[in-house]
Amino acid sequence: MPTIKVSDEEVRQEIQRLFSERKEVFPNGDQYQLLIRRFFREEPREFEEQVRVQLRIQKLIAQVRKNFKKDPDKRLKRWFTKLMTHANVKFYPPQS
């Protein structure tokens, strides 16, 4: 199976999109690092890697949907449920 790649530029664009959705000006380097550390309580590199993983998952889902001919949502849901079961992924509610 081919590797799904996400470029640094795609990560940058997604982060900029996230800021623009919140109607915020994209901060400069130092402000960006401070904002990520305070708002997300993690290092900027960790945040960027999470964005990269999210984009990779979105690409994978789009690729799977494209390959399913009949009832893609039902087949995708079944495939994704099986994948999450085998991966033993747990979902935790956000903490306030």
PDB file of N, CA, C and O in Angstrom, residues 10 20 32 34-36 45 64:
ATOM      1  N   GLU A  10       1.366  21.754   3.096  1.00  0.00           N
ATOM      2  CA  GLU A  10      -0.028  21.407   3.392  1.00  0.00           C
ATOM      3  C   GLU A  10      -0.336  21.627   4.877  1.00  0.00           C
ATOM      4  O   GLU A  10      -1.418  22.105   5.223  1.00  0.00           O
ATOM      5  N   SER A  20      -7.673  31.282  10.335  1.00  0.00           N
ATOM      6  CA  SER A  20      -8.592  32.161   9.612  1.00  0.00           C
ATOM      7  C   SER A  20     -10.046  31.825   9.936  1.00  0.00           C
ATOM      8  O   SER A  20     -10.899  32.707   9.949  1.00  0.00           O
ATOM      9  N   TYR A  32       3.368  32.719  17.435  1.00  0.00           N
ATOM     10  CA  TYR A  32       2.794  31.425  17.084  1.00  0.00           C
ATOM     11  C   TYR A  32       3.191  30.376  18.126  1.00  0.00           C
ATOM     12  O   TYR A  32       2.345  29.642  18.638  1.00  0.00           O
ATOM     13  N   LEU A  34       4.237  30.780  21.206  1.00  0.00           N
ATOM     14  CA  LEU A  34       3.633  31.098  22.495  1.00  0.00           C
ATOM     15  C   LEU A  34       2.150  30.741  22.508  1.00  0.00           C
ATOM     16  O   LEU A  34       1.651  30.154  23.464  1.00  0.00           O
ATOM     17  N   LEU A  35       1.460  31.073  21.432  1.00  0.00           N
ATOM     18  CA  LEU A  35       0.029  30.778  21.325  1.00  0.00           C
ATOM     19  C   LEU A  35      -0.236  29.273  21.388  1.00  0.00           C
ATOM     20  O   LEU A  35      -1.117  28.821  22.115  1.00  0.00           O
ATOM     21  N   ILE A  36       0.528  28.502  20.651  1.00  0.00           N
ATOM     22  CA  ILE A  36       0.339  27.040  20.637  1.00  0.00           C
ATOM     23  C   ILE A  36       0.628  26.468  22.021  1.00  0.00           C
ATOM     24  O   ILE A  36      -0.118  25.629  22.531  1.00  0.00           O
ATOM     25  N   ARG A  45       5.805  21.780  17.539  1.00  0.00           N
ATOM     26  CA  ARG A  45       6.126  20.632  16.679  1.00  0.00           C
ATOM     27  C   ARG A  45       5.114  19.493  16.890  1.00  0.00           C
ATOM     28  O   ARG A  45       4.686  18.854  15.931  1.00  0.00           O
ATOM     29  N   VAL A  64     -10.236   6.074   0.105  1.00  0.00           N
ATOM     30  CA  VAL A  64     -11.109   4.913   0.296  1.00  0.00           C
ATOM     31  C   VAL A  64     -12.477   5.179  -0.327  1.00  0.00           C
ATOM     32  O   VAL A  64     -13.028   4.325  -1.025  1.00  0.00           O
TER      33      VAL A  64
END
